[in-house]
Amino acid sequence: MRSIIRSGAAAGLGAVLIFVGPLVSWTAELVTAVAWQHPHYSPFYNWVSHLGLTGPSQVAFGQVGNSPLGAVMDIGWVLYGSLLIVGALLTFDLRQGARPIAIVVLATVSGIGVSLVGIFQGSNADVANGLIAFHEFGAQGVMLAGNAMAIVVGAGGARIGLGRGRRIASIVLGIAGLVAFPVFMADVLTGWAWNIGMFERAVIYPIMVGHVLLGSGLMAGRQTSTSPRRPVAVG
């Protein structure tokens, strides 16, 4: 079975970038959420994207948005998206057929999506000037493409070098995220908006965990393949 992973140092760097991306985003999210004090930020109730608001306190999409370190979250999202795109391009060998091409395309759509969320805020100002369309396109794009990528990665995990556990986990995460997506959208579109942050994270976090599993699996696979073999004693 032919591998769809590139060889060489560049592929090793790509694996690290895929692994580090979600960790950067989670760190930015934690720092930003802790800084949000008036009122305290709730990961279950509050919108994820409200962490990136950089303007004054405002009521946006039915919630008070007051994020003193909003720029930190925005930078975290843009870095995450950029690292994912570059990491995928360095890691996967596009000459090996449709599967690596599909993974890179989905990674690119996901990376652009999460970057757009960081660049265009979910603020009243962007609603008024129409730029909210880029924010919404980015958010929904990464939700769909990111979870689809997890499923494709898991289904082709043998050619990536992932162990059985990682392959199954990636598929389960992707399915869970895609199942949560219509529930989240129904919560939004009906105006119910009950624990919006919880449902939003149910769609987003499977993507991020999937990237951690993919990146760590790639790094572990490279370490195993480059480990010197012990000589077999003949006696």
Short mmCIF file of C-alpha atoms in Angstrom, two decimals, residues 13 16 18 24 34 38 40 66 104 121 133 142 146 148-149 162 166 195 208 212 226 235:
data_model
loop_
_atom_site.label_atom_id
_atom_site.label_comp_id
_atom_site.label_asym_id
_atom_site.label_seq_id
_atom_site.Cartn_x
_atom_site.Cartn_y
_atom_site.Cartn_z
CA LEU A 13 7.91 20.02 9.65
CA VAL A 16 4.62 19.54 13.56
CA ILE A 18 -0.55 20.41 11.91
CA VAL A 24 -2.00 27.71 19.51
CA VAL A 34 -9.70 34.43 31.33
CA HIS A 38 -17.40 41.73 32.88
CA HIS A 40 -17.35 36.37 33.09
CA ASN A 66 -16.61 42.25 26.01
CA VAL A 104 -5.23 19.10 1.22
CA GLN A 121 -15.37 39.74 13.48
CA ALA A 133 -20.77 37.41 5.44
CA VAL A 142 -14.35 25.21 8.66
CA GLY A 146 -12.82 20.32 9.03
CA ALA A 148 -15.11 16.02 6.60
CA MET A 149 -11.31 16.10 6.65
CA LEU A 162 -1.83 6.17 11.52
CA ARG A 166 -6.20 7.04 15.65
CA ASN A 195 -26.06 27.21 25.43
CA MET A 208 -9.14 20.42 16.55
CA VAL A 212 -3.83 16.88 17.16
CA THR A 226 13.82 6.60 11.36
CA GLY A 235 24.15 -17.77 17.96
#
